Amino acid sequence: MPSRPSFAGASPQATLISAAGVSLVQRQSRPRRPQPPLQPWVFREERERAFASDAASGIVLLDRSRELDLLGPGTTPSLLAAYLVVRSGEELRSCFQGGLEFYFVIHGQGTSCWDGGCVSWEEGDVFFLPGGKDVAHRAMSDSRLYVLSDQPLARFLGLGPQDSTVHPLHYSGHDIRNAQALEYQTTGKSGVLHFGCDTHIVHSSFVPTWKWLRPGEHQVSHRHAAVAVQLFVAGEHSTSTIGDLRVRWDDFTVCVTPAGWLHSHQNDGDDVAAYLVAQDLPLYRHLRTYWHEEPDTGILLQDWLGS
């Protein structure tokens, strides 16, 4: 008879839980506690706190962990977004668990430094840092930044600080705006910019993109497997429709579109509208479970069918 392995210190008793002879239908019909569903959400209160004239330096988490029954702070089950408020001459430290930290400078000027590097930023800039780093943000003028990480997913997987494969990258707001203007002048269409390193798109379990809508654009309603976390950058007369919810594009407000929800974006203004979107799409693509559907056009893409 094989000996039972022993472990140093106290450990819980291992058990085997059998469901032999129970059909799938029976298992599914048994009383169980369903996961709290992810609903569309607009973080207006958090935006007001972060942009208040008397807001002190600090981190304003866009947190729905209580509603979603998460292990820690989370905007969605896999993503955590936040506003960073850094007053002129002050320092704010942050450390987010996960594979990637994505930053967008809403306004202000300053630096973000970590063990091994430092980036100088100003309004409109985008930069990427490897997750798990202790970062010191120092402001030369009153500043607000938007940050997104995959910390909730890392916590679900039980991961601690780890060596990320992401290299620090910095994009100037001037270059981003010029790239958008060139694409729009060339095509006259709405579009998207991906952030790349050499020939590869920068991502971990999520991928951030910069998108714009031309005046008069009304997207075809669509839905997909990945969640979408949107930061509205510009679009005074733009709106999003998520199910029956109509969302106004107030500057630098964050909105969540849950996976599987029918949604679209509309620009009824005279100027080009812009927004940052992050999706946990790479995770679904890696698992070959991503899908995208446009009911009105009949388009249906399914990774598991290779189509």
PDB file of C-alpha atoms in Angstrom:
ATOM      1  CA  MET A   1       0.000   0.000   0.000  1.00  0.00           C
ATOM      2  CA  PRO A   2       1.527   3.368  -0.971  1.00  0.00           C
ATOM      3  CA  SER A   3       2.410   5.651   1.887  1.00  0.00           C
ATOM      4  CA  ARG A   4       0.560   8.915   2.384  1.00  0.00           C
ATOM      5  CA  PRO A   5       2.715  11.946   1.515  1.00  0.00           C
ATOM      6  CA  SER A   6       3.531  14.197   4.427  1.00  0.00           C
ATOM      7  CA  PHE A   7       3.906  17.950   4.434  1.00  0.00           C
ATOM      8  CA  ALA A   8       5.689  20.210   6.865  1.00  0.00           C
ATOM      9  CA  GLY A   9       3.288  22.238   8.966  1.00  0.00           C
ATOM     10  CA  ALA A  10      -0.501  22.073   9.070  1.00  0.00           C
ATOM     11  CA  SER A  11      -2.299  21.372   5.798  1.00  0.00           C
ATOM     12  CA  PRO A  12      -5.970  20.806   4.902  1.00  0.00           C
ATOM     13  CA  GLN A  13      -7.244  17.274   4.402  1.00  0.00           C
ATOM     14  CA  ALA A  14      -7.470  16.353   0.704  1.00  0.00           C
ATOM     15  CA  THR A  15     -10.815  14.920  -0.370  1.00  0.00           C
ATOM     16  CA  LEU A  16     -12.275  13.489  -3.579  1.00  0.00           C
ATOM     17  CA  ILE A  17     -15.795  14.587  -4.475  1.00  0.00           C
ATOM     18  CA  SER A  18     -17.662  12.114  -6.669  1.00  0.00           C
ATOM     19  CA  ALA A  19     -20.545  12.719  -9.035  1.00  0.00           C
ATOM     20  CA  ALA A  20     -20.570   9.214 -10.503  1.00  0.00           C
ATOM     21  CA  GLY A  21     -23.769   8.169 -12.268  1.00  0.00           C
ATOM     22  CA  VAL A  22     -25.173  11.712 -12.278  1.00  0.00           C
ATOM     23  CA  SER A  23     -26.056  13.017 -15.737  1.00  0.00           C
ATOM     24  CA  LEU A  24     -25.132  16.458 -16.988  1.00  0.00           C
ATOM     25  CA  VAL A  25     -28.796  17.511 -16.903  1.00  0.00           C
ATOM     26  CA  GLN A  26     -29.102  16.379 -13.280  1.00  0.00           C
ATOM     27  CA  ARG A  27     -25.921  18.173 -12.293  1.00  0.00           C
ATOM     28  CA  GLN A  28     -27.048  21.395 -13.938  1.00  0.00           C
ATOM     29  CA  SER A  29     -30.502  21.238 -12.350  1.00  0.00           C
ATOM     30  CA  ARG A  30     -29.191  20.893  -8.801  1.00  0.00           C
ATOM     31  CA  PRO A  31     -29.422  24.016  -6.632  1.00  0.00           C
ATOM     32  CA  ARG A  32     -26.248  26.047  -7.083  1.00  0.00           C
ATOM     33  CA  ARG A  33     -25.041  29.559  -6.532  1.00  0.00           C
ATOM     34  CA  PRO A  34     -24.731  31.290  -9.904  1.00  0.00           C
ATOM     35  CA  GLN A  35     -21.944  33.749 -10.605  1.00  0.00           C
ATOM     36  CA  PRO A  36     -23.098  37.382 -10.327  1.00  0.00           C
ATOM     37  CA  PRO A  37     -23.635  38.626 -13.896  1.00  0.00           C
ATOM     38  CA  LEU A  38     -21.621  41.493 -15.334  1.00  0.00           C
ATOM     39  CA  GLN A  39     -23.985  44.334 -16.204  1.00  0.00           C
ATOM     40  CA  PRO A  40     -23.294  47.456 -18.304  1.00  0.00           C
ATOM     41  CA  TRP A  41     -21.922  50.164 -16.073  1.00  0.00           C
ATOM     42  CA  VAL A  42     -20.862  53.802 -16.290  1.00  0.00           C
ATOM     43  CA  PHE A  43     -18.458  55.083 -13.610  1.00  0.00           C
ATOM     44  CA  ARG A  44     -19.801  58.621 -13.292  1.00  0.00           C
ATOM     45  CA  GLU A  45     -19.418  58.996  -9.517  1.00  0.00           C
ATOM     46  CA  GLU A  46     -15.781  57.895  -9.648  1.00  0.00           C
ATOM     47  CA  ARG A  47     -15.094  60.360 -12.451  1.00  0.00           C
ATOM     48  CA  GLU A  48     -16.586  63.198 -10.415  1.00  0.00           C
ATOM     49  CA  ARG A  49     -14.403  62.302  -7.426  1.00  0.00           C
ATOM     50  CA  ALA A  50     -11.235  62.091  -9.499  1.00  0.00           C
ATOM     51  CA  PHE A  51     -11.904  65.365 -11.333  1.00  0.00           C
ATOM     52  CA  ALA A  52     -13.096  67.388  -8.342  1.00  0.00           C
ATOM     53  CA  SER A  53     -11.145  70.626  -8.006  1.00  0.00           C
ATOM     54  CA  ASP A  54     -10.131  69.716  -4.445  1.00  0.00           C
ATOM     55  CA  ALA A  55      -9.238  66.076  -5.185  1.00  0.00           C
ATOM     56  CA  ALA A  56      -6.079  65.056  -3.335  1.00  0.00           C
ATOM     57  CA  SER A  57      -3.355  62.891  -4.837  1.00  0.00           C
ATOM     58  CA  GLY A  58      -4.555  59.292  -4.811  1.00  0.00           C
ATOM     59  CA  ILE A  59      -5.943  56.336  -6.727  1.00  0.00           C
ATOM     60  CA  VAL A  60      -9.660  56.233  -7.575  1.00  0.00           C
ATOM     61  CA  LEU A  61     -10.438  52.601  -8.360  1.00  0.00           C
ATOM     62  CA  LEU A  62     -13.268  51.788 -10.763  1.00  0.00           C
ATOM     63  CA  ASP A  63     -14.304  48.900  -8.582  1.00  0.00           C
ATOM     64  CA  ARG A  64     -17.258  46.511  -8.912  1.00  0.00           C
ATOM     65  CA  SER A  65     -15.770  43.670  -6.848  1.00  0.00           C
ATOM     66  CA  ARG A  66     -18.631  43.579  -4.348  1.00  0.00           C
ATOM     67  CA  GLU A  67     -21.262  43.242  -7.078  1.00  0.00           C
ATOM     68  CA  LEU A  68     -19.171  40.654  -8.961  1.00  0.00           C
ATOM     69  CA  ASP A  69     -17.973  38.687  -5.911  1.00  0.00           C
ATOM     70  CA  LEU A  70     -14.297  39.058  -6.808  1.00  0.00           C
ATOM     71  CA  LEU A  71     -11.228  38.274  -4.683  1.00  0.00           C
ATOM     72  CA  GLY A  72     -10.083  41.910  -4.844  1.00  0.00           C
ATOM     73  CA  PRO A  73     -10.762  45.171  -6.674  1.00  0.00           C
ATOM     74  CA  GLY A  74     -12.033  44.716 -10.234  1.00  0.00           C
ATOM     75  CA  THR A  75     -13.783  46.706 -12.928  1.00  0.00           C
ATOM     76  CA  THR A  76     -14.634  43.409 -14.651  1.00  0.00           C
ATOM     77  CA  PRO A  77     -13.752  39.822 -13.643  1.00  0.00           C
ATOM     78  CA  SER A  78     -10.432  40.162 -15.502  1.00  0.00           C
ATOM     79  CA  LEU A  79      -9.630  43.899 -15.619  1.00  0.00           C
ATOM     80  CA  LEU A  80      -9.081  46.738 -13.160  1.00  0.00           C
ATOM     81  CA  ALA A  81      -9.238  50.393 -14.234  1.00  0.00           C
ATOM     82  CA  ALA A  82      -8.480  53.465 -12.135  1.00  0.00           C
ATOM     83  CA  TYR A  83      -7.857  57.192 -12.231  1.00  0.00           C
ATOM     84  CA  LEU A  84      -4.569  58.423 -10.788  1.00  0.00           C
ATOM     85  CA  VAL A  85      -4.653  61.939  -9.337  1.00  0.00           C
ATOM     86  CA  VAL A  86      -1.221  63.481  -8.806  1.00  0.00           C
ATOM     87  CA  ARG A  87      -1.001  67.055  -7.605  1.00  0.00           C
ATOM     88  CA  SER A  88       1.785  69.347  -8.760  1.00  0.00           C
ATOM     89  CA  GLY A  89       5.043  68.664  -6.939  1.00  0.00           C
ATOM     90  CA  GLU A  90       3.698  65.502  -5.296  1.00  0.00           C
ATOM     91  CA  GLU A  91       4.400  61.784  -5.704  1.00  0.00           C
ATOM     92  CA  LEU A  92       1.921  58.902  -5.928  1.00  0.00           C
ATOM     93  CA  ARG A  93       3.040  55.274  -5.780  1.00  0.00           C
ATOM     94  CA  SER A  94       1.177  52.382  -7.390  1.00  0.00           C
ATOM     95  CA  CYS A  95       1.705  48.655  -7.895  1.00  0.00           C
ATOM     96  CA  PHE A  96      -0.741  46.565  -9.904  1.00  0.00           C
ATOM     97  CA  GLN A  97      -0.568  42.788 -10.134  1.00  0.00           C
ATOM     98  CA  GLY A  98      -0.708  41.276 -13.630  1.00  0.00           C
ATOM     99  CA  GLY A  99       1.128  41.078 -16.912  1.00  0.00           C
ATOM    100  CA  LEU A 100       0.583  44.613 -18.201  1.00  0.00           C
ATOM    101  CA  GLU A 101      -0.173  48.140 -17.039  1.00  0.00           C
ATOM    102  CA  PHE A 102      -1.617  50.543 -19.618  1.00  0.00           C
ATOM    103  CA  TYR A 103      -1.562  54.292 -18.959  1.00  0.00           C
ATOM    104  CA  PHE A 104      -3.192  57.251 -20.705  1.00  0.00           C
ATOM    105  CA  VAL A 105      -2.340  60.788 -19.612  1.00  0.00           C
ATOM    106  CA  ILE A 106      -5.601  62.741 -19.396  1.00  0.00           C
ATOM    107  CA  HIS A 107      -3.831  65.990 -18.541  1.00  0.00           C
ATOM    108  CA  GLY A 108      -0.712  67.251 -16.836  1.00  0.00           C
ATOM    109  CA  GLN A 109       2.987  66.571 -17.040  1.00  0.00           C
ATOM    110  CA  GLY A 110       5.347  64.398 -15.030  1.00  0.00           C
ATOM    111  CA  THR A 111       7.330  61.181 -14.771  1.00  0.00           C
ATOM    112  CA  SER A 112       6.677  57.562 -13.818  1.00  0.00           C
ATOM    113  CA  CYS A 113       9.725  55.705 -12.504  1.00  0.00           C
ATOM    114  CA  TRP A 114      10.349  52.120 -11.393  1.00  0.00           C
ATOM    115  CA  ASP A 115      13.332  49.958 -10.618  1.00  0.00           C
ATOM    116  CA  GLY A 116      15.088  49.935 -13.961  1.00  0.00           C
ATOM    117  CA  GLY A 117      13.431  52.747 -15.845  1.00  0.00           C
ATOM    118  CA  CYS A 118      11.616  56.047 -16.063  1.00  0.00           C
ATOM    119  CA  VAL A 119       9.206  57.632 -18.553  1.00  0.00           C
ATOM    120  CA  SER A 120       8.450  61.353 -18.931  1.00  0.00           C
ATOM    121  CA  TRP A 121       4.872  62.030 -19.971  1.00  0.00           C
ATOM    122  CA  GLU A 122       2.481  64.830 -20.847  1.00  0.00           C
ATOM    123  CA  GLU A 123      -1.155  65.234 -21.899  1.00  0.00           C
ATOM    124  CA  GLY A 124      -2.361  62.706 -24.476  1.00  0.00           C
ATOM    125  CA  ASP A 125       0.562  60.300 -24.069  1.00  0.00           C
ATOM    126  CA  VAL A 126       0.159  56.535 -23.775  1.00  0.00           C
ATOM    127  CA  PHE A 127       2.649  54.218 -22.107  1.00  0.00           C
ATOM    128  CA  PHE A 128       2.886  50.553 -21.204  1.00  0.00           C
ATOM    129  CA  LEU A 129       4.707  49.102 -18.181  1.00  0.00           C
ATOM    130  CA  PRO A 130       5.201  45.482 -17.119  1.00  0.00           C
ATOM    131  CA  GLY A 131       2.843  44.531 -14.304  1.00  0.00           C
ATOM    132  CA  GLY A 132       3.917  43.981 -10.726  1.00  0.00           C
ATOM    133  CA  LYS A 133       6.263  46.969 -10.583  1.00  0.00           C
ATOM    134  CA  ASP A 134       6.334  49.502  -7.763  1.00  0.00           C
ATOM    135  CA  VAL A 135       5.921  52.747  -9.738  1.00  0.00           C
ATOM    136  CA  ALA A 136       6.469  56.291  -8.448  1.00  0.00           C
ATOM    137  CA  HIS A 137       4.432  58.893 -10.354  1.00  0.00           C
ATOM    138  CA  ARG A 138       5.703  62.464  -9.894  1.00  0.00           C
ATOM    139  CA  ALA A 139       3.799  65.456 -11.276  1.00  0.00           C
ATOM    140  CA  MET A 140       5.252  68.743 -12.523  1.00  0.00           C
ATOM    141  CA  SER A 141       1.710  70.128 -12.808  1.00  0.00           C
ATOM    142  CA  ASP A 142      -1.672  68.901 -11.556  1.00  0.00           C
ATOM    143  CA  SER A 143      -2.134  65.612 -13.413  1.00  0.00           C
ATOM    144  CA  ARG A 144      -4.667  62.868 -13.949  1.00  0.00           C
ATOM    145  CA  LEU A 145      -3.940  59.546 -15.596  1.00  0.00           C
ATOM    146  CA  TYR A 146      -6.053  56.555 -16.542  1.00  0.00           C
ATOM    147  CA  VAL A 147      -4.581  53.120 -15.828  1.00  0.00           C
ATOM    148  CA  LEU A 148      -5.743  49.624 -16.705  1.00  0.00           C
ATOM    149  CA  SER A 149      -4.317  46.255 -15.642  1.00  0.00           C
ATOM    150  CA  ASP A 150      -5.294  42.564 -15.593  1.00  0.00           C
ATOM    151  CA  GLN A 151      -4.898  42.335 -11.817  1.00  0.00           C
ATOM    152  CA  PRO A 152      -8.249  40.551 -11.159  1.00  0.00           C
ATOM    153  CA  LEU A 153      -7.278  37.747 -13.536  1.00  0.00           C
ATOM    154  CA  ALA A 154      -3.838  37.423 -11.920  1.00  0.00           C
ATOM    155  CA  ARG A 155      -5.471  37.162  -8.491  1.00  0.00           C
ATOM    156  CA  PHE A 156      -7.968  34.566  -9.729  1.00  0.00           C
ATOM    157  CA  LEU A 157      -5.020  32.491 -10.987  1.00  0.00           C
ATOM    158  CA  GLY A 158      -3.222  32.921  -7.667  1.00  0.00           C
ATOM    159  CA  LEU A 159      -0.259  34.679  -9.261  1.00  0.00           C
ATOM    160  CA  GLY A 160       2.052  36.910  -7.293  1.00  0.00           C
ATOM    161  CA  PRO A 161       4.505  39.453  -8.701  1.00  0.00           C
ATOM    162  CA  GLN A 162       6.203  37.904 -11.684  1.00  0.00           C
ATOM    163  CA  ASP A 163       8.612  38.780 -14.440  1.00  0.00           C
ATOM    164  CA  SER A 164       6.470  40.199 -17.231  1.00  0.00           C
ATOM    165  CA  THR A 165       7.335  39.702 -20.897  1.00  0.00           C
ATOM    166  CA  VAL A 166       6.118  43.244 -21.605  1.00  0.00           C
ATOM    167  CA  HIS A 167       8.758  45.873 -22.326  1.00  0.00           C
ATOM    168  CA  PRO A 168       8.109  49.513 -21.322  1.00  0.00           C
ATOM    169  CA  LEU A 169       6.808  51.497 -24.307  1.00  0.00           C
ATOM    170  CA  HIS A 170       5.893  55.162 -24.708  1.00  0.00           C
ATOM    171  CA  TYR A 171       3.747  56.832 -27.398  1.00  0.00           C
ATOM    172  CA  SER A 172       3.435  60.601 -27.582  1.00  0.00           C
ATOM    173  CA  GLY A 173      -0.035  62.106 -27.812  1.00  0.00           C
ATOM    174  CA  HIS A 174       1.203  64.158 -30.754  1.00  0.00           C
ATOM    175  CA  ASP A 175       2.084  61.005 -32.718  1.00  0.00           C
ATOM    176  CA  ILE A 176      -1.235  59.341 -31.877  1.00  0.00           C
ATOM    177  CA  ARG A 177      -3.256  62.357 -33.006  1.00  0.00           C
ATOM    178  CA  ASN A 178      -1.202  62.681 -36.198  1.00  0.00           C
ATOM    179  CA  ALA A 179      -1.639  59.003 -37.027  1.00  0.00           C
ATOM    180  CA  GLN A 180      -5.409  59.283 -36.555  1.00  0.00           C
ATOM    181  CA  ALA A 181      -5.576  62.449 -38.676  1.00  0.00           C
ATOM    182  CA  LEU A 182      -3.562  60.858 -41.486  1.00  0.00           C
ATOM    183  CA  GLU A 183      -5.735  57.734 -41.564  1.00  0.00           C
ATOM    184  CA  TYR A 184      -8.939  59.786 -41.496  1.00  0.00           C
ATOM    185  CA  GLN A 185      -7.739  62.186 -44.211  1.00  0.00           C
ATOM    186  CA  THR A 186      -6.760  59.204 -46.378  1.00  0.00           C
ATOM    187  CA  THR A 187      -9.875  57.077 -45.935  1.00  0.00           C
ATOM    188  CA  GLY A 188     -12.588  59.409 -44.568  1.00  0.00           C
ATOM    189  CA  LYS A 189     -13.695  56.496 -42.407  1.00  0.00           C
ATOM    190  CA  SER A 190     -13.829  55.524 -38.763  1.00  0.00           C
ATOM    191  CA  GLY A 191     -10.838  53.493 -37.678  1.00  0.00           C
ATOM    192  CA  VAL A 192      -8.592  51.964 -35.062  1.00  0.00           C
ATOM    193  CA  LEU A 193      -4.931  52.263 -34.062  1.00  0.00           C
ATOM    194  CA  HIS A 194      -3.142  49.331 -32.432  1.00  0.00           C
ATOM    195  CA  PHE A 195      -0.126  49.891 -30.219  1.00  0.00           C
ATOM    196  CA  GLY A 196       2.783  47.820 -31.463  1.00  0.00           C
ATOM    197  CA  CYS A 197       6.347  46.849 -30.705  1.00  0.00           C
ATOM    198  CA  ASP A 198       8.167  46.161 -33.985  1.00  0.00           C
ATOM    199  CA  THR A 199       5.567  44.108 -35.895  1.00  0.00           C
ATOM    200  CA  HIS A 200       3.671  42.790 -32.866  1.00  0.00           C
ATOM    201  CA  ILE A 201       0.622  44.250 -31.141  1.00  0.00           C
ATOM    202  CA  VAL A 202       1.271  44.941 -27.451  1.00  0.00           C
ATOM    203  CA  HIS A 203      -0.970  42.873 -25.173  1.00  0.00           C
ATOM    204  CA  SER A 204      -1.141  40.542 -22.210  1.00  0.00           C
ATOM    205  CA  SER A 205      -4.524  38.974 -21.420  1.00  0.00           C
ATOM    206  CA  PHE A 206      -6.048  42.233 -22.715  1.00  0.00           C
ATOM    207  CA  VAL A 207      -5.335  44.563 -25.616  1.00  0.00           C
ATOM    208  CA  PRO A 208      -5.873  48.352 -25.568  1.00  0.00           C
ATOM    209  CA  THR A 209      -6.711  50.170 -28.819  1.00  0.00           C
ATOM    210  CA  TRP A 210      -7.333  53.769 -29.884  1.00  0.00           C
ATOM    211  CA  LYS A 211     -10.505  54.180 -31.958  1.00  0.00           C
ATOM    212  CA  TRP A 212     -12.324  57.042 -33.615  1.00  0.00           C
ATOM    213  CA  LEU A 213     -15.747  57.624 -35.158  1.00  0.00           C
ATOM    214  CA  ARG A 214     -16.259  59.940 -38.103  1.00  0.00           C
ATOM    215  CA  PRO A 215     -19.108  62.491 -37.902  1.00  0.00           C
ATOM    216  CA  GLY A 216     -22.446  60.871 -38.708  1.00  0.00           C
ATOM    217  CA  GLU A 217     -21.173  57.353 -38.015  1.00  0.00           C
ATOM    218  CA  HIS A 218     -23.691  54.894 -36.549  1.00  0.00           C
ATOM    219  CA  GLN A 219     -22.060  51.532 -35.985  1.00  0.00           C
ATOM    220  CA  VAL A 220     -23.790  48.291 -36.862  1.00  0.00           C
ATOM    221  CA  SER A 221     -24.994  46.666 -33.646  1.00  0.00           C
ATOM    222  CA  HIS A 222     -22.676  43.825 -32.664  1.00  0.00           C
ATOM    223  CA  ARG A 223     -21.665  41.596 -29.770  1.00  0.00           C
ATOM    224  CA  HIS A 224     -18.673  39.456 -28.937  1.00  0.00           C
ATOM    225  CA  ALA A 225     -17.104  37.148 -26.388  1.00  0.00           C
ATOM    226  CA  ALA A 226     -14.739  39.726 -24.886  1.00  0.00           C
ATOM    227  CA  VAL A 227     -15.666  42.434 -22.428  1.00  0.00           C
ATOM    228  CA  ALA A 228     -14.940  46.037 -23.489  1.00  0.00           C
ATOM    229  CA  VAL A 229     -13.834  48.806 -21.121  1.00  0.00           C
ATOM    230  CA  GLN A 230     -14.120  52.192 -22.843  1.00  0.00           C
ATOM    231  CA  LEU A 231     -12.627  55.551 -21.890  1.00  0.00           C
ATOM    232  CA  PHE A 232     -14.366  58.334 -23.817  1.00  0.00           C
ATOM    233  CA  VAL A 233     -11.699  60.848 -24.846  1.00  0.00           C
ATOM    234  CA  ALA A 234     -13.615  63.172 -27.191  1.00  0.00           C
ATOM    235  CA  GLY A 235     -17.157  63.161 -28.552  1.00  0.00           C
ATOM    236  CA  GLU A 236     -19.508  65.838 -27.269  1.00  0.00           C
ATOM    237  CA  HIS A 237     -22.448  64.551 -29.337  1.00  0.00           C
ATOM    238  CA  SER A 238     -21.555  60.857 -29.268  1.00  0.00           C
ATOM    239  CA  THR A 239     -23.370  58.046 -27.484  1.00  0.00           C
ATOM    240  CA  SER A 240     -23.153  54.305 -26.936  1.00  0.00           C
ATOM    241  CA  THR A 241     -26.104  51.929 -26.899  1.00  0.00           C
ATOM    242  CA  ILE A 242     -25.653  48.799 -24.758  1.00  0.00           C
ATOM    243  CA  GLY A 243     -28.795  46.709 -24.742  1.00  0.00           C
ATOM    244  CA  ASP A 244     -31.476  49.227 -23.721  1.00  0.00           C
ATOM    245  CA  LEU A 245     -28.964  51.548 -22.036  1.00  0.00           C
ATOM    246  CA  ARG A 246     -28.026  54.822 -23.738  1.00  0.00           C
ATOM    247  CA  VAL A 247     -24.658  56.213 -22.586  1.00  0.00           C
ATOM    248  CA  ARG A 248     -23.588  59.808 -23.160  1.00  0.00           C
ATOM    249  CA  TRP A 249     -19.886  60.309 -23.989  1.00  0.00           C
ATOM    250  CA  ASP A 250     -18.880  62.665 -21.201  1.00  0.00           C
ATOM    251  CA  ASP A 251     -15.142  63.330 -21.489  1.00  0.00           C
ATOM    252  CA  PHE A 252     -12.952  60.779 -19.682  1.00  0.00           C
ATOM    253  CA  THR A 253     -15.865  58.755 -18.376  1.00  0.00           C
ATOM    254  CA  VAL A 254     -15.382  54.974 -18.304  1.00  0.00           C
ATOM    255  CA  CYS A 255     -18.059  52.555 -19.469  1.00  0.00           C
ATOM    256  CA  VAL A 256     -18.187  48.741 -19.402  1.00  0.00           C
ATOM    257  CA  THR A 257     -19.793  46.701 -22.185  1.00  0.00           C
ATOM    258  CA  PRO A 258     -20.179  43.105 -20.929  1.00  0.00           C
ATOM    259  CA  ALA A 259     -19.401  40.123 -23.105  1.00  0.00           C
ATOM    260  CA  GLY A 260     -22.373  38.990 -25.178  1.00  0.00           C
ATOM    261  CA  TRP A 261     -24.275  42.279 -24.961  1.00  0.00           C
ATOM    262  CA  LEU A 262     -25.520  43.833 -28.189  1.00  0.00           C
ATOM    263  CA  HIS A 263     -24.027  47.313 -28.514  1.00  0.00           C
ATOM    264  CA  SER A 264     -23.039  50.107 -30.913  1.00  0.00           C
ATOM    265  CA  HIS A 265     -21.486  53.585 -30.878  1.00  0.00           C
ATOM    266  CA  GLN A 266     -22.851  56.685 -32.613  1.00  0.00           C
ATOM    267  CA  ASN A 267     -21.348  60.088 -33.444  1.00  0.00           C
ATOM    268  CA  ASP A 268     -24.004  62.735 -34.150  1.00  0.00           C
ATOM    269  CA  GLY A 269     -21.554  65.623 -33.872  1.00  0.00           C
ATOM    270  CA  ASP A 270     -19.583  67.572 -36.460  1.00  0.00           C
ATOM    271  CA  ASP A 271     -16.147  66.486 -35.175  1.00  0.00           C
ATOM    272  CA  VAL A 272     -14.324  63.180 -35.043  1.00  0.00           C
ATOM    273  CA  ALA A 273     -14.945  61.347 -31.761  1.00  0.00           C
ATOM    274  CA  ALA A 274     -12.201  59.325 -30.059  1.00  0.00           C
ATOM    275  CA  TYR A 275     -12.145  56.648 -27.386  1.00  0.00           C
ATOM    276  CA  LEU A 276      -9.790  54.093 -25.844  1.00  0.00           C
ATOM    277  CA  VAL A 277     -11.047  50.515 -25.714  1.00  0.00           C
ATOM    278  CA  ALA A 278      -9.535  47.585 -23.827  1.00  0.00           C
ATOM    279  CA  GLN A 279     -10.787  44.032 -24.357  1.00  0.00           C
ATOM    280  CA  ASP A 280      -9.728  40.713 -22.858  1.00  0.00           C
ATOM    281  CA  LEU A 281      -9.838  39.416 -26.436  1.00  0.00           C
ATOM    282  CA  PRO A 282      -6.306  37.872 -26.445  1.00  0.00           C
ATOM    283  CA  LEU A 283      -7.360  35.480 -23.694  1.00  0.00           C
ATOM    284  CA  TYR A 284     -10.312  34.226 -25.755  1.00  0.00           C
ATOM    285  CA  ARG A 285      -8.204  34.022 -28.903  1.00  0.00           C
ATOM    286  CA  HIS A 286      -5.575  31.984 -27.076  1.00  0.00           C
ATOM    287  CA  LEU A 287      -8.282  29.562 -25.915  1.00  0.00           C
ATOM    288  CA  ARG A 288      -9.847  29.524 -29.434  1.00  0.00           C
ATOM    289  CA  THR A 289     -13.198  30.556 -27.951  1.00  0.00           C
ATOM    290  CA  TYR A 290     -13.598  34.094 -29.326  1.00  0.00           C
ATOM    291  CA  TRP A 291     -16.687  34.911 -31.366  1.00  0.00           C
ATOM    292  CA  HIS A 292     -18.136  38.050 -32.951  1.00  0.00           C
ATOM    293  CA  GLU A 293     -21.663  38.546 -34.312  1.00  0.00           C
ATOM    294  CA  GLU A 294     -23.533  41.250 -36.216  1.00  0.00           C
ATOM    295  CA  PRO A 295     -27.175  40.077 -36.238  1.00  0.00           C
ATOM    296  CA  ASP A 296     -28.309  42.677 -38.786  1.00  0.00           C
ATOM    297  CA  THR A 297     -25.674  41.710 -41.375  1.00  0.00           C
ATOM    298  CA  GLY A 298     -25.568  37.968 -40.702  1.00  0.00           C
ATOM    299  CA  ILE A 299     -21.851  38.060 -39.871  1.00  0.00           C
ATOM    300  CA  LEU A 300     -20.785  35.397 -37.350  1.00  0.00           C
ATOM    301  CA  LEU A 301     -17.133  34.637 -36.628  1.00  0.00           C
ATOM    302  CA  GLN A 302     -16.264  31.633 -34.458  1.00  0.00           C
ATOM    303  CA  ASP A 303     -12.684  30.805 -33.571  1.00  0.00           C
ATOM    304  CA  TRP A 304     -13.388  27.148 -32.786  1.00  0.00           C
ATOM    305  CA  LEU A 305     -14.591  26.639 -36.353  1.00  0.00           C
ATOM    306  CA  GLY A 306     -11.585  28.442 -37.794  1.00  0.00           C
ATOM    307  CA  SER A 307     -13.866  30.987 -39.457  1.00  0.00           C
TER     308      SER A 307
END
